[in-house]
Amino acid sequence: MKIRKSLIALTLLAMVFTVSGCSGGSDKESKKEEDKKEPVVSMVANDVYVEPVNPTNAQITAYNKLSAALENQDTQEEAKQVAVSFAFDFFTLSNKKDQSDLGGLEFIPTAYINKFKDFATAYYYGNYPTIVNEYGKDSLPEVSDVQISGFEEAQGLQYNAQPVEGYYVDLKVTYKEGKIPVDKLKTSMKVTLIRMYDYDYNPETDYSGNYAESAQPKQGYRVLALD
């Protein structure tokens, strides 16, 4: 299965994500307090993608760009902004309640959500309690910026043994300064997106077994691979 193969790439992140401390002065603590007082950016909703939960201001700004792409019916820009919003939500741990509070699931194909949860918990989110216990919750990684460094149409993609259209999006990710060295975090990646009909992600749904969807599927982009 494609998602299984691609998510193995996250093991590289797990191997280098060795938490190590570095000195942090009072200036950094003061800056964090100032950041917390930033005015909240208003979110512009859309009818295709689920809104992020407890998002940072930077994440809201990214989601608003996704909404704008939909409003303009620009499917290429939509694909780019799906990749950006996924990176913000998945790699930001600072706004998550615990290691089971996974981000980015709204951009994963419904049929792959359960496997994605297993891999993400084992190879990235499993670091959550270690960071909190040793350095405090303020040390959890937070994505501050995501830049698109490459974009091209993908060839030969398949989903459920059927050909699908999609794109490769290369991203450069920047994190807020903290106690975890940047070289221990994943800062570059290639996201493979496919265009498909799928259902909204519902955190109350048990995706491990058979489940029924009451709503109609929507056409949009989903993350097929992350390298």
mmCIF file of C-alpha atoms in Angstrom:
data_model
loop_
_atom_site.group_PDB
_atom_site.id
_atom_site.type_symbol
_atom_site.label_atom_id
_atom_site.label_comp_id
_atom_site.label_asym_id
_atom_site.label_seq_id
_atom_site.Cartn_x
_atom_site.Cartn_y
_atom_site.Cartn_z
ATOM 1 C CA MET A 1 0.000 0.000 0.000
ATOM 2 C CA LYS A 2 1.423 3.373 -0.986
ATOM 3 C CA ILE A 3 0.824 5.085 2.339
ATOM 4 C CA ARG A 4 2.661 2.330 4.204
ATOM 5 C CA LYS A 5 5.697 2.610 1.963
ATOM 6 C CA SER A 6 5.793 6.385 2.063
ATOM 7 C CA LEU A 7 5.305 6.720 5.783
ATOM 8 C CA ILE A 8 8.347 4.571 6.429
ATOM 9 C CA ALA A 9 10.215 7.744 5.490
ATOM 10 C CA LEU A 10 9.016 9.141 8.803
ATOM 11 C CA THR A 11 11.265 6.631 10.570
ATOM 12 C CA LEU A 12 14.159 8.835 9.541
ATOM 13 C CA LEU A 13 12.567 11.612 11.523
ATOM 14 C CA ALA A 14 12.234 9.345 14.530
ATOM 15 C CA MET A 15 15.880 8.344 14.406
ATOM 16 C CA VAL A 16 17.139 11.918 14.335
ATOM 17 C CA PHE A 17 14.550 13.256 16.736
ATOM 18 C CA THR A 18 16.763 12.698 19.762
ATOM 19 C CA VAL A 19 15.723 15.286 22.293
ATOM 20 C CA SER A 20 18.693 17.260 23.526
ATOM 21 C CA GLY A 21 18.619 20.433 25.550
ATOM 22 C CA CYS A 22 20.267 23.746 25.001
ATOM 23 C CA SER A 23 20.372 26.820 27.157
ATOM 24 C CA GLY A 24 17.417 29.161 26.966
ATOM 25 C CA GLY A 25 17.567 32.551 28.629
ATOM 26 C CA SER A 26 14.900 34.795 30.035
ATOM 27 C CA ASP A 27 14.745 36.686 26.715
ATOM 28 C CA LYS A 28 13.351 33.595 25.021
ATOM 29 C CA GLU A 29 10.786 33.132 27.770
ATOM 30 C CA SER A 30 9.722 36.771 27.434
ATOM 31 C CA LYS A 31 9.391 36.364 23.677
ATOM 32 C CA LYS A 32 7.150 33.335 24.161
ATOM 33 C CA GLU A 33 4.911 35.352 26.442
ATOM 34 C CA GLU A 34 4.695 38.089 23.805
ATOM 35 C CA ASP A 35 3.855 35.527 21.115
ATOM 36 C CA LYS A 36 0.975 34.242 23.212
ATOM 37 C CA LYS A 37 -0.505 37.750 23.246
ATOM 38 C CA GLU A 38 -0.604 38.065 19.450
ATOM 39 C CA PRO A 39 -4.075 38.968 18.140
ATOM 40 C CA VAL A 40 -5.864 35.964 16.687
ATOM 41 C CA VAL A 41 -6.211 35.935 12.898
ATOM 42 C CA SER A 42 -9.779 35.397 11.663
ATOM 43 C CA MET A 43 -10.317 32.123 9.835
ATOM 44 C CA VAL A 44 -12.003 32.047 6.421
ATOM 45 C CA ALA A 45 -13.963 28.791 6.186
ATOM 46 C CA ASN A 46 -14.621 26.765 3.053
ATOM 47 C CA ASP A 47 -16.943 23.896 2.144
ATOM 48 C CA VAL A 48 -14.281 21.365 1.120
ATOM 49 C CA TYR A 49 -11.682 21.076 3.886
ATOM 50 C CA VAL A 50 -12.242 20.677 7.622
ATOM 51 C CA GLU A 51 -11.024 23.645 9.659
ATOM 52 C CA PRO A 52 -7.933 23.025 11.821
ATOM 53 C CA VAL A 53 -8.446 22.595 15.568
ATOM 54 C CA ASN A 54 -6.757 25.070 17.931
ATOM 55 C CA PRO A 55 -4.630 26.484 15.088
ATOM 56 C CA THR A 56 -1.739 28.912 15.395
ATOM 57 C CA ASN A 57 -1.998 32.281 13.644
ATOM 58 C CA ALA A 58 0.396 31.099 10.938
ATOM 59 C CA GLN A 59 -1.731 28.005 10.423
ATOM 60 C CA ILE A 60 -4.900 30.084 10.085
ATOM 61 C CA THR A 61 -3.192 32.270 7.489
ATOM 62 C CA ALA A 62 -2.240 29.156 5.509
ATOM 63 C CA TYR A 63 -5.780 27.773 5.712
ATOM 64 C CA ASN A 64 -7.156 31.121 4.511
ATOM 65 C CA LYS A 65 -4.940 30.865 1.422
ATOM 66 C CA LEU A 66 -6.459 27.441 0.790
ATOM 67 C CA SER A 67 -9.944 28.931 1.060
ATOM 68 C CA ALA A 68 -8.932 31.693 -1.371
ATOM 69 C CA ALA A 69 -7.684 29.125 -3.901
ATOM 70 C CA LEU A 70 -11.050 27.367 -3.731
ATOM 71 C CA GLU A 71 -12.881 30.661 -4.146
ATOM 72 C CA ASN A 72 -10.781 31.393 -7.244
ATOM 73 C CA GLN A 73 -11.282 27.833 -8.564
ATOM 74 C CA ASP A 74 -7.508 27.498 -8.949
ATOM 75 C CA THR A 75 -6.881 23.764 -8.542
ATOM 76 C CA GLN A 76 -3.087 23.995 -8.754
ATOM 77 C CA GLU A 77 -2.959 26.633 -6.031
ATOM 78 C CA GLU A 78 -5.420 24.516 -4.051
ATOM 79 C CA ALA A 79 -3.019 21.560 -4.234
ATOM 80 C CA LYS A 80 -0.096 23.711 -3.090
ATOM 81 C CA GLN A 81 -2.030 25.083 -0.135
ATOM 82 C CA VAL A 82 -3.272 21.630 0.898
ATOM 83 C CA ALA A 83 0.371 20.538 1.167
ATOM 84 C CA VAL A 84 1.228 23.668 3.169
ATOM 85 C CA SER A 85 -1.729 23.293 5.544
ATOM 86 C CA PHE A 86 -0.919 19.622 6.057
ATOM 87 C CA ALA A 87 2.679 20.451 7.020
ATOM 88 C CA PHE A 88 1.529 23.119 9.474
ATOM 89 C CA ASP A 89 -0.989 20.843 11.164
ATOM 90 C CA PHE A 90 1.044 17.641 11.228
ATOM 91 C CA PHE A 91 4.442 18.962 12.329
ATOM 92 C CA THR A 92 3.146 21.448 14.912
ATOM 93 C CA LEU A 93 2.915 19.752 18.312
ATOM 94 C CA SER A 94 2.599 22.884 20.460
ATOM 95 C CA ASN A 95 -1.174 23.079 19.956
ATOM 96 C CA LYS A 96 -1.844 19.378 20.529
ATOM 97 C CA LYS A 97 -3.253 17.984 23.800
ATOM 98 C CA ASP A 98 -1.166 14.811 23.869
ATOM 99 C CA GLN A 99 0.558 12.266 21.646
ATOM 100 C CA SER A 100 -2.761 10.868 20.416
ATOM 101 C CA ASP A 101 -3.926 14.294 19.201
ATOM 102 C CA LEU A 102 -2.610 13.904 15.660
ATOM 103 C CA GLY A 103 -2.630 16.755 13.174
ATOM 104 C CA GLY A 104 -3.153 16.601 9.432
ATOM 105 C CA LEU A 105 -5.665 13.747 9.434
ATOM 106 C CA GLU A 106 -8.175 15.882 7.535
ATOM 107 C CA PHE A 107 -5.823 15.664 4.536
ATOM 108 C CA ILE A 108 -5.338 11.868 4.592
ATOM 109 C CA PRO A 109 -7.535 9.549 2.470
ATOM 110 C CA THR A 110 -10.211 8.081 4.721
ATOM 111 C CA ALA A 111 -9.170 4.521 3.891
ATOM 112 C CA TYR A 112 -5.608 5.214 5.097
ATOM 113 C CA ILE A 113 -6.320 7.165 8.289
ATOM 114 C CA ASN A 114 -5.923 4.246 10.681
ATOM 115 C CA LYS A 115 -2.552 3.177 9.272
ATOM 116 C CA PHE A 116 -1.397 6.784 9.185
ATOM 117 C CA LYS A 117 -2.248 7.137 12.881
ATOM 118 C CA ASP A 118 -0.125 4.099 13.737
ATOM 119 C CA PHE A 119 2.923 5.329 11.845
ATOM 120 C CA ALA A 120 2.616 8.951 12.954
ATOM 121 C CA THR A 121 2.307 7.970 16.616
ATOM 122 C CA ALA A 122 5.249 5.591 16.444
ATOM 123 C CA TYR A 123 7.621 7.811 14.496
ATOM 124 C CA TYR A 124 6.812 11.409 15.447
ATOM 125 C CA TYR A 125 4.024 12.021 17.948
ATOM 126 C CA GLY A 126 5.489 9.418 20.287
ATOM 127 C CA ASN A 127 8.127 12.029 21.172
ATOM 128 C CA TYR A 128 5.450 14.280 22.693
ATOM 129 C CA PRO A 129 5.552 13.008 26.325
ATOM 130 C CA THR A 130 9.362 12.897 26.364
ATOM 131 C CA ILE A 131 9.608 16.552 25.357
ATOM 132 C CA VAL A 132 6.926 17.645 27.825
ATOM 133 C CA ASN A 133 8.417 15.671 30.729
ATOM 134 C CA GLU A 134 11.988 16.829 30.190
ATOM 135 C CA TYR A 135 11.572 20.373 28.891
ATOM 136 C CA GLY A 136 7.961 21.420 29.386
ATOM 137 C CA LYS A 137 5.112 21.921 26.971
ATOM 138 C CA ASP A 138 6.561 25.225 25.727
ATOM 139 C CA SER A 139 9.326 23.202 24.060
ATOM 140 C CA LEU A 140 6.993 21.320 21.715
ATOM 141 C CA PRO A 141 7.790 22.022 18.028
ATOM 142 C CA GLU A 142 5.724 24.711 16.320
ATOM 143 C CA VAL A 143 5.861 25.390 12.594
ATOM 144 C CA SER A 144 6.187 29.113 11.932
ATOM 145 C CA ASP A 145 6.460 29.114 8.138
ATOM 146 C CA VAL A 146 6.154 26.765 5.161
ATOM 147 C CA GLN A 147 7.560 27.701 1.763
ATOM 148 C CA ILE A 148 6.906 25.911 -1.537
ATOM 149 C CA SER A 149 10.240 25.075 -3.177
ATOM 150 C CA GLY A 150 8.987 22.859 -5.997
ATOM 151 C CA PHE A 151 5.771 21.909 -7.765
ATOM 152 C CA GLU A 152 5.121 19.508 -10.633
ATOM 153 C CA GLU A 153 2.401 17.302 -12.033
ATOM 154 C CA ALA A 154 2.748 13.684 -10.924
ATOM 155 C CA GLN A 155 2.667 10.825 -13.401
ATOM 156 C CA GLY A 156 1.511 7.251 -12.903
ATOM 157 C CA LEU A 157 -0.214 7.708 -9.546
ATOM 158 C CA GLN A 158 -2.783 5.141 -8.467
ATOM 159 C CA TYR A 159 -5.343 4.933 -5.701
ATOM 160 C CA ASN A 160 -7.217 1.667 -5.108
ATOM 161 C CA ALA A 161 -5.612 0.301 -8.281
ATOM 162 C CA GLN A 162 -7.086 3.143 -10.331
ATOM 163 C CA PRO A 163 -5.093 5.922 -12.057
ATOM 164 C CA VAL A 164 -5.500 9.334 -10.446
ATOM 165 C CA GLU A 165 -4.205 12.814 -11.144
ATOM 166 C CA GLY A 166 -2.016 14.581 -8.653
ATOM 167 C CA TYR A 167 1.037 16.695 -7.894
ATOM 168 C CA TYR A 168 4.390 16.601 -6.142
ATOM 169 C CA VAL A 169 4.935 19.567 -3.823
ATOM 170 C CA ASP A 170 8.355 20.259 -2.286
ATOM 171 C CA LEU A 171 8.271 22.172 0.998
ATOM 172 C CA LYS A 172 10.737 23.970 3.256
ATOM 173 C CA VAL A 173 9.541 24.130 6.864
ATOM 174 C CA THR A 174 10.663 26.634 9.506
ATOM 175 C CA TYR A 175 10.027 26.175 13.236
ATOM 176 C CA LYS A 176 9.802 28.669 16.067
ATOM 177 C CA GLU A 177 13.033 28.888 18.019
ATOM 178 C CA GLY A 178 13.069 26.606 21.035
ATOM 179 C CA LYS A 179 15.135 24.186 23.081
ATOM 180 C CA ILE A 180 15.120 21.492 20.393
ATOM 181 C CA PRO A 181 17.818 22.156 17.750
ATOM 182 C CA VAL A 182 16.402 22.767 14.285
ATOM 183 C CA ASP A 183 18.635 20.066 12.806
ATOM 184 C CA LYS A 184 16.681 17.526 14.857
ATOM 185 C CA LEU A 185 13.441 18.442 13.074
ATOM 186 C CA LYS A 186 12.224 17.655 9.576
ATOM 187 C CA THR A 187 12.668 20.840 7.547
ATOM 188 C CA SER A 188 12.325 19.645 3.943
ATOM 189 C CA MET A 189 9.901 17.193 2.387
ATOM 190 C CA LYS A 190 8.097 16.119 -0.765
ATOM 191 C CA VAL A 191 4.327 15.729 -0.489
ATOM 192 C CA THR A 192 2.471 13.624 -3.048
ATOM 193 C CA LEU A 193 -1.131 14.741 -3.528
ATOM 194 C CA ILE A 194 -3.980 13.067 -5.377
ATOM 195 C CA ARG A 195 -7.315 14.522 -6.433
ATOM 196 C CA MET A 196 -10.212 12.375 -5.301
ATOM 197 C CA TYR A 197 -13.658 12.265 -3.771
ATOM 198 C CA ASP A 198 -13.502 11.674 -0.026
ATOM 199 C CA TYR A 199 -15.326 12.357 3.230
ATOM 200 C CA ASP A 200 -14.639 14.936 5.929
ATOM 201 C CA TYR A 201 -12.444 13.650 8.730
ATOM 202 C CA ASN A 202 -14.389 13.106 11.958
ATOM 203 C CA PRO A 203 -12.332 12.586 15.160
ATOM 204 C CA GLU A 204 -15.284 10.738 16.711
ATOM 205 C CA THR A 205 -15.246 8.046 14.016
ATOM 206 C CA ASP A 206 -13.471 4.746 14.626
ATOM 207 C CA TYR A 207 -11.552 4.211 11.386
ATOM 208 C CA SER A 208 -10.147 0.856 12.508
ATOM 209 C CA GLY A 209 -13.194 -1.138 11.402
ATOM 210 C CA ASN A 210 -16.310 -0.848 9.294
ATOM 211 C CA TYR A 211 -18.004 2.515 9.511
ATOM 212 C CA ALA A 212 -20.810 4.280 7.700
ATOM 213 C CA GLU A 213 -20.609 7.735 6.153
ATOM 214 C CA SER A 214 -23.817 9.741 6.215
ATOM 215 C CA ALA A 215 -22.553 12.763 4.268
ATOM 216 C CA GLN A 216 -21.727 13.010 0.586
ATOM 217 C CA PRO A 217 -18.048 12.855 -0.451
ATOM 218 C CA LYS A 218 -16.345 16.013 -1.687
ATOM 219 C CA GLN A 219 -13.732 16.425 -4.388
ATOM 220 C CA GLY A 220 -10.407 17.723 -3.174
ATOM 221 C CA TYR A 221 -6.768 16.797 -2.605
ATOM 222 C CA ARG A 222 -5.430 14.194 -0.199
ATOM 223 C CA VAL A 223 -1.875 13.364 0.887
ATOM 224 C CA LEU A 224 -0.830 10.033 -0.603
ATOM 225 C CA ALA A 225 2.832 10.113 0.403
ATOM 226 C CA LEU A 226 5.263 12.110 2.523
ATOM 227 C CA ASP A 227 8.984 11.770 1.857
#
